[in-house]
PDB file of C-alpha atoms in Angstrom:
ATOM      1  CA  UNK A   1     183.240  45.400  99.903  1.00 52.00           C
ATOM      2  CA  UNK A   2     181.306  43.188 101.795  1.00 59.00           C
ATOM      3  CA  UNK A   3     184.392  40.936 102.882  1.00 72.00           C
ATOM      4  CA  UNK A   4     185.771  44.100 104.654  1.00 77.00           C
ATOM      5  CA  UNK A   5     182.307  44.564 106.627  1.00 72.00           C
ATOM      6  CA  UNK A   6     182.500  40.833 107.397  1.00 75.00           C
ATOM      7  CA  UNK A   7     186.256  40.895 109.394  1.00 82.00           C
ATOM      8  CA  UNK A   8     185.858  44.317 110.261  1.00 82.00           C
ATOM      9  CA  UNK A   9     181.928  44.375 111.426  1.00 80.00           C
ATOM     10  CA  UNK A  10     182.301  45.036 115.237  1.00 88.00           C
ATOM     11  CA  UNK A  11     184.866  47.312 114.261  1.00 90.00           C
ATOM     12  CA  UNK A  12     182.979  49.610 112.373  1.00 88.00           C
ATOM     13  CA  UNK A  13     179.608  49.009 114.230  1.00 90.00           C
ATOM     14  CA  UNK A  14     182.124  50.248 117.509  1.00 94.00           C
ATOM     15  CA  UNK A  15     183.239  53.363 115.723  1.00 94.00           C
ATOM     16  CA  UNK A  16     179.980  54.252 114.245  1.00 94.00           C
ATOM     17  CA  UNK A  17     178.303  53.910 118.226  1.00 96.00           C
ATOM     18  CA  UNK A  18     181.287  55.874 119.869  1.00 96.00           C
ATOM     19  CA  UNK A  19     180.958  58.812 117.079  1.00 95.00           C
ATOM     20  CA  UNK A  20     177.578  59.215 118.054  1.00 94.00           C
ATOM     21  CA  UNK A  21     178.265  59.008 121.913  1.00 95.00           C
ATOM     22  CA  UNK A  22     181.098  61.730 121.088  1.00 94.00           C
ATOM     23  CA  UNK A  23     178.549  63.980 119.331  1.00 90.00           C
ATOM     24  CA  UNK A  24     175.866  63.485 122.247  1.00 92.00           C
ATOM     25  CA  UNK A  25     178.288  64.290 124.483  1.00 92.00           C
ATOM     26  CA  UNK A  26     179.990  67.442 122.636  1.00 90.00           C
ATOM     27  CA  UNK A  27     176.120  69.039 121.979  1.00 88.00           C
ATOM     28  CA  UNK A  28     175.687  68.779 125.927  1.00 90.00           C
ATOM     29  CA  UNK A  29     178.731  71.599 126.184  1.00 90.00           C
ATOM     30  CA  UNK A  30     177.591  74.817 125.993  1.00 88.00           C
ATOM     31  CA  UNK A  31     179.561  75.431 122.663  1.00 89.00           C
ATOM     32  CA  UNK A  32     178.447  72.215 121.114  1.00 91.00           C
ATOM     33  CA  UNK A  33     174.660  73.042 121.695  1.00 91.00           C
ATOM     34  CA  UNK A  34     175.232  76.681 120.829  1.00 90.00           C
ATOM     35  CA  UNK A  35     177.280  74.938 117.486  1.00 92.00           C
ATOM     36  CA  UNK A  36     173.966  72.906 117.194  1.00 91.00           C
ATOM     37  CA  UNK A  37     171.920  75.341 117.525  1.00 91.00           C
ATOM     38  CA  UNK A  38     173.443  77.521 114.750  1.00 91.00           C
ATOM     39  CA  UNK A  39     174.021  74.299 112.533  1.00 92.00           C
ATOM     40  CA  UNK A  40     170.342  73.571 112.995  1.00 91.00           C
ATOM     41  CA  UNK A  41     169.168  77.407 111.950  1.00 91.00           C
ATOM     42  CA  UNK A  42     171.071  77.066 109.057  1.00 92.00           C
ATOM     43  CA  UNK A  43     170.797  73.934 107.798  1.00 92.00           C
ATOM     44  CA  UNK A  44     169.436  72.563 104.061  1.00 90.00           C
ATOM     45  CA  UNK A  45     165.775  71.897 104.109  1.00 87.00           C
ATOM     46  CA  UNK A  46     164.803  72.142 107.728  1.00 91.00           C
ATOM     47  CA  UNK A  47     166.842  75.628 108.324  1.00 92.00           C
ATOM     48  CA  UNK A  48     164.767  78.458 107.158  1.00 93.00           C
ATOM     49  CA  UNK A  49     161.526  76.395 109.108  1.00 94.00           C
ATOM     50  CA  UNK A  50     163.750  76.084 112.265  1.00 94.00           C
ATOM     51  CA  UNK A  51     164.742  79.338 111.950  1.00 94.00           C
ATOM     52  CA  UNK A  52     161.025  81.269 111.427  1.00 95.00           C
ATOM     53  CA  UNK A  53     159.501  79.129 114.342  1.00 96.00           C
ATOM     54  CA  UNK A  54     162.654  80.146 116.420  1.00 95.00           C
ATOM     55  CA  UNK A  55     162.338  83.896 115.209  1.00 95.00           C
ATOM     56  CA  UNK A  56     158.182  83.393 115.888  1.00 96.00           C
ATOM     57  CA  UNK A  57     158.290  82.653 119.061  1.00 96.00           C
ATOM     58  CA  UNK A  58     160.744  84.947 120.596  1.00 95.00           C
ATOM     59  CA  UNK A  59     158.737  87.779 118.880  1.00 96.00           C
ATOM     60  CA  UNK A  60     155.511  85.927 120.687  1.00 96.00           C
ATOM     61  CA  UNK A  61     156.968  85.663 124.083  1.00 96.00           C
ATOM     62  CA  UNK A  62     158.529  89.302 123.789  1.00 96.00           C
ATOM     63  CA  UNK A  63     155.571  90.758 122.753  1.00 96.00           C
ATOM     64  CA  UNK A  64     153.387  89.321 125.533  1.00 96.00           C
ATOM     65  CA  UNK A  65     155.699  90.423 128.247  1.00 96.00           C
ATOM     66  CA  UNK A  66     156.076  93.748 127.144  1.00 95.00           C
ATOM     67  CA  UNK A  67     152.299  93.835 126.441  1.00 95.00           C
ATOM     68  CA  UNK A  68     152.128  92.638 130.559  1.00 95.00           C
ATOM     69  CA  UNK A  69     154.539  95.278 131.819  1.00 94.00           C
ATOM     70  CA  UNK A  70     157.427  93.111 132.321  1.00 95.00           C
ATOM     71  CA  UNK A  71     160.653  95.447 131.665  1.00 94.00           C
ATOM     72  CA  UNK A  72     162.251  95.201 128.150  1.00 93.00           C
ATOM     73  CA  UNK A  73     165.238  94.319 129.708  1.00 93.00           C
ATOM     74  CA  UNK A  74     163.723  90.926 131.488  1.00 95.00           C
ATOM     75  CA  UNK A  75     161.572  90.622 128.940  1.00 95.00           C
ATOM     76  CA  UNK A  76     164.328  90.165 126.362  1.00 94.00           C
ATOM     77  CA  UNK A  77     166.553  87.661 128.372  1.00 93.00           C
ATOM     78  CA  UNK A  78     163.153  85.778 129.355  1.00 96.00           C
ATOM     79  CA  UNK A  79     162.126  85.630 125.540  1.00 95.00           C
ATOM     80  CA  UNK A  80     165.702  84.292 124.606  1.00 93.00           C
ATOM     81  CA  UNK A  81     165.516  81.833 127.064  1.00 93.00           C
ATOM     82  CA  UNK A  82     162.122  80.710 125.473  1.00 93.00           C
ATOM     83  CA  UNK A  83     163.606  80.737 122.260  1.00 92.00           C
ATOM     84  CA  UNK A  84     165.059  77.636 122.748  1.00 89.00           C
ATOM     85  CA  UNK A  85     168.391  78.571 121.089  1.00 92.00           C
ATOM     86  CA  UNK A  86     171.520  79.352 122.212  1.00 92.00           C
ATOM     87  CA  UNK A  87     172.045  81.565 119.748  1.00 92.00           C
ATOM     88  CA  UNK A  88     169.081  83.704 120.194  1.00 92.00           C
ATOM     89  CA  UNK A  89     169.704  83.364 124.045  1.00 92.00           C
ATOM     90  CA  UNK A  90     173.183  85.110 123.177  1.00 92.00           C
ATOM     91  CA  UNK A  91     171.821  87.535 120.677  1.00 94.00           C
ATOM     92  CA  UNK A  92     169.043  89.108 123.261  1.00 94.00           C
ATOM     93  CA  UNK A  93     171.184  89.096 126.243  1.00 94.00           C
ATOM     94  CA  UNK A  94     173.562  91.385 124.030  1.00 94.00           C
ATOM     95  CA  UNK A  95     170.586  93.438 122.815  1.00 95.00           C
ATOM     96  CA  UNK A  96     169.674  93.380 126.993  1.00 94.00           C
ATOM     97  CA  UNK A  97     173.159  94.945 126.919  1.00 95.00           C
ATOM     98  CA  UNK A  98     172.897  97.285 124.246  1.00 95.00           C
ATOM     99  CA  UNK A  99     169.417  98.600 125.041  1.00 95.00           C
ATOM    100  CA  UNK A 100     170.677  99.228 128.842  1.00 95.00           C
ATOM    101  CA  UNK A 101     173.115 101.396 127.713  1.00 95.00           C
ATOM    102  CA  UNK A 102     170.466 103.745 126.352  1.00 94.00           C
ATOM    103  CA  UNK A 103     170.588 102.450 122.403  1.00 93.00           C
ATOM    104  CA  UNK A 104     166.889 101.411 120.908  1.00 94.00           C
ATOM    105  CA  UNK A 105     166.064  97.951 120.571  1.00 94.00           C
ATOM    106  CA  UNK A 106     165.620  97.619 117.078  1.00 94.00           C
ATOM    107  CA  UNK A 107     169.371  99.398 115.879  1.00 94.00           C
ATOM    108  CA  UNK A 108     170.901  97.102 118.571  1.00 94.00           C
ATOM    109  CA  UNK A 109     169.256  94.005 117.100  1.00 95.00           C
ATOM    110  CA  UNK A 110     170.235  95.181 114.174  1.00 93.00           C
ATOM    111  CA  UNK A 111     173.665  94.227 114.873  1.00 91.00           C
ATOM    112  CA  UNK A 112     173.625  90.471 116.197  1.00 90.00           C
ATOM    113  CA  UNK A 113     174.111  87.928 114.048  1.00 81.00           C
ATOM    114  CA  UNK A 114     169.972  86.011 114.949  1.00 88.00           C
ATOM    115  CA  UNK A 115     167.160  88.877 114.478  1.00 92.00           C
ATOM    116  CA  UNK A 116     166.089  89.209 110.900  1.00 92.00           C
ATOM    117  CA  UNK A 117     165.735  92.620 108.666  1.00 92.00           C
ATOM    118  CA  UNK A 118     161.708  91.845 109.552  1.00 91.00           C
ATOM    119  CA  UNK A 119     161.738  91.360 112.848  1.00 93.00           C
ATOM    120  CA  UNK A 120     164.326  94.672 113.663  1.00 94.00           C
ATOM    121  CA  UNK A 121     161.716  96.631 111.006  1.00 94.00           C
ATOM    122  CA  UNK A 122     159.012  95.974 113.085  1.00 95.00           C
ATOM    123  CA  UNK A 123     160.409  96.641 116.238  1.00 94.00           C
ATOM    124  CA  UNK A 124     161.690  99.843 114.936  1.00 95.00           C
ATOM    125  CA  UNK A 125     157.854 100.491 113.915  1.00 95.00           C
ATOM    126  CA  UNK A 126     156.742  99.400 117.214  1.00 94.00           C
ATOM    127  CA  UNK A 127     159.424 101.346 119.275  1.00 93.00           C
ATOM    128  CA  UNK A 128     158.046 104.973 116.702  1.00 94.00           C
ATOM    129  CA  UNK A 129     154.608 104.406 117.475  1.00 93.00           C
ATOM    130  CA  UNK A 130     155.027 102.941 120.775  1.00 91.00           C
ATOM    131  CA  UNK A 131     153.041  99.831 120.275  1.00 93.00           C
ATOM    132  CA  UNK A 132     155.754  97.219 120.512  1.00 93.00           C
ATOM    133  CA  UNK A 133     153.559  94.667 121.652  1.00 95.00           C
ATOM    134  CA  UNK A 134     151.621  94.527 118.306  1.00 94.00           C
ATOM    135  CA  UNK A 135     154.003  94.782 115.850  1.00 95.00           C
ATOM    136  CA  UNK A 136     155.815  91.858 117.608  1.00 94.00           C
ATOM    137  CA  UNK A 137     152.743  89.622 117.141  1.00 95.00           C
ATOM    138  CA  UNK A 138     151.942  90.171 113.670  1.00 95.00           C
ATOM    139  CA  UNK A 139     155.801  89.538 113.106  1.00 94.00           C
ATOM    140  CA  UNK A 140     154.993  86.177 115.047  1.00 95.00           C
ATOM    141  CA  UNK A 141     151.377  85.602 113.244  1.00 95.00           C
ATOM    142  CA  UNK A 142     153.077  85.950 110.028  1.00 95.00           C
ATOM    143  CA  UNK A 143     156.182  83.593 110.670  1.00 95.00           C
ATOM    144  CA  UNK A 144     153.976  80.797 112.222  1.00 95.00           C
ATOM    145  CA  UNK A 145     151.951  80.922 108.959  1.00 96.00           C
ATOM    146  CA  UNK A 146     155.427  80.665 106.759  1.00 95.00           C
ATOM    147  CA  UNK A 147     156.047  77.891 109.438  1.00 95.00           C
ATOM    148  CA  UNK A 148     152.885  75.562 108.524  1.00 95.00           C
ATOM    149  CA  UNK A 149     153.280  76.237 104.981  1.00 94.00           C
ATOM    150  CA  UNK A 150     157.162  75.793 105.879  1.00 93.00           C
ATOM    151  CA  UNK A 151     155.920  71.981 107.231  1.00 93.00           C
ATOM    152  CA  UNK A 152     153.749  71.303 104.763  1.00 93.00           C
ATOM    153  CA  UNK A 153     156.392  71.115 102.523  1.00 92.00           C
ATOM    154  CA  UNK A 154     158.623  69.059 104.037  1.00 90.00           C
ATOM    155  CA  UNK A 155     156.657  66.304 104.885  1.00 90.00           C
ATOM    156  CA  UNK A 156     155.588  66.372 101.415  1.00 91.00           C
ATOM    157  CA  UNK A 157     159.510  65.838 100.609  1.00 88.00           C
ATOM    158  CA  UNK A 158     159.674  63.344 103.030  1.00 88.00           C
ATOM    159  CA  UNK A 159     156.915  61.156 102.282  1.00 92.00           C
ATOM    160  CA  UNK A 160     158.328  59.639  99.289  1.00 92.00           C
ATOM    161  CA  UNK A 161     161.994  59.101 100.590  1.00 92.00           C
ATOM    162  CA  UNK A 162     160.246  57.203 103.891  1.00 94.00           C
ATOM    163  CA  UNK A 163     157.789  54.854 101.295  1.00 94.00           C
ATOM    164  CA  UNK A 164     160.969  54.079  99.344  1.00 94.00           C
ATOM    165  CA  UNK A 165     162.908  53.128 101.952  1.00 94.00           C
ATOM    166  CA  UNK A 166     160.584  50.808 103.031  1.00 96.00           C
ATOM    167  CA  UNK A 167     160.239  49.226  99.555  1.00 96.00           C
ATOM    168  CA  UNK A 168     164.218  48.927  99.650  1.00 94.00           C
ATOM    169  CA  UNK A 169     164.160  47.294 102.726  1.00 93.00           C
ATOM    170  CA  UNK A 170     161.267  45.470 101.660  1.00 95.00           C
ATOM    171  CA  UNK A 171     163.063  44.159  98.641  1.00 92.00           C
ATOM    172  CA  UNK A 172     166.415  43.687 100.588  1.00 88.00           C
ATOM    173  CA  UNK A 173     164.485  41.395 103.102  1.00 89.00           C
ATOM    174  CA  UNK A 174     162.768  39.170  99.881  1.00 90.00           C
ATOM    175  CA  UNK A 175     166.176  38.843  98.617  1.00 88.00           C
ATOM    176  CA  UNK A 176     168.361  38.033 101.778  1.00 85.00           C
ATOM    177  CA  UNK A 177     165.256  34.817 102.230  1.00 87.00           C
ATOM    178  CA  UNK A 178     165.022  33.987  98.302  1.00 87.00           C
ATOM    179  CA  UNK A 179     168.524  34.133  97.398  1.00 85.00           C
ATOM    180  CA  UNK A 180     169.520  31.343  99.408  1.00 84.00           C
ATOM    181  CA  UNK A 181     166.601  28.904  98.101  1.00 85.00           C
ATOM    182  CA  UNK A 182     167.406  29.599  94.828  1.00 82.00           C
ATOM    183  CA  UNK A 183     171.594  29.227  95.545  1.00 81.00           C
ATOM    184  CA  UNK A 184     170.393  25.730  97.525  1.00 81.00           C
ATOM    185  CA  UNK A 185     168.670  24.840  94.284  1.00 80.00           C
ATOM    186  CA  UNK A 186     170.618  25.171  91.528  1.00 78.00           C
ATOM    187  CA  UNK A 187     173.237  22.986  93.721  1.00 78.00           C
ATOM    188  CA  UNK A 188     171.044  20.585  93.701  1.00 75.00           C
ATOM    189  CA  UNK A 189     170.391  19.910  89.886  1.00 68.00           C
TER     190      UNK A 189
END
């Protein structure tokens, strides 16, 4: 209880601060942010947001570039770098790969672990009809709307966990000041 908190305080407060150092430091590795990354595409609540924004604006970026006449080959590595996830990075430079060995983009997405059934659907339409570049923005237009609807939600979920935390502090505070008047006087009487 709290007796173990009291002898063991700096203790714990130590352990706590060098976790988080460790984790800092292990997400600065390229595995740990790639780790991250994937931990942060899949995880409860904010995931499948993270994940469409992610998704969004690679299809954006790629679909501008090609739409400028940058090759699909730079403009792949150039949209996973804009991405801003390791695993997407990954994912198009093997699709770079794959698609420089003659295969079409949308099979060889097809077969990395980041680019959605959507996304590689439309890029197999866009590839047929040979108008990448629009396919790859309404992919994009239609995950940014999931996205704000996506947001909407959660800070409707997190409204109400941030309002009661600051009632329990709130009441935590009242107590730790009140508690000791009314210890102080019922010594008295």
């Amino acid at each position: 209880g709290t007796g173990f908190l009291q002898k063991n305080g700096v203790l714990v407060g130590a352990a706590v601060i060098g976790l988080a150092l460790a984790i800092r430091f292990w997400i600065a590795t390229p595995a740990g942010k790639e780790n991250w990354d994937r931990f942060l595409l899949h995880a409860p609540i904010i995931g499948p947001v993270v994940r469409k924004a992610t998704i969004s604006r690679f299809a954006r970026v790629l679909g501008t570039l090609v739409f400028g006449g940058v090759s699909i080959l730079e403009a792949l590595e150039i949209a996973g770098l804009s991405a801003g996830n390791r695993v997407f990075l990954r994912s198009a430079v093997e699709v770079g790969a794959e698609v420089r060995a003659g295969r079409p983009i949308a099979e060889a997405m097809r077969d990395t672990e980041a680019f959605p059934p959507v996304l590689t659907h439309m890029v197999a339409i866009g590839e047929e009809t040979g108008d990448l570049p629009k396919m790859l923005g309404r992919v994009s237009d239609s995950l940014d709307f999931e996205v704000d609807t996506g947001m909407r939600r959660l800070v409707s979920l997190v409204e109400p966990i941030i309002v009661l935390s600051m009632g329990a502090f709130v009441g935590f505070v009242v107590l730790a000041v009140m508690l000791p008047i009314f210890q102080a006087q019922s010594l008295v009487k």
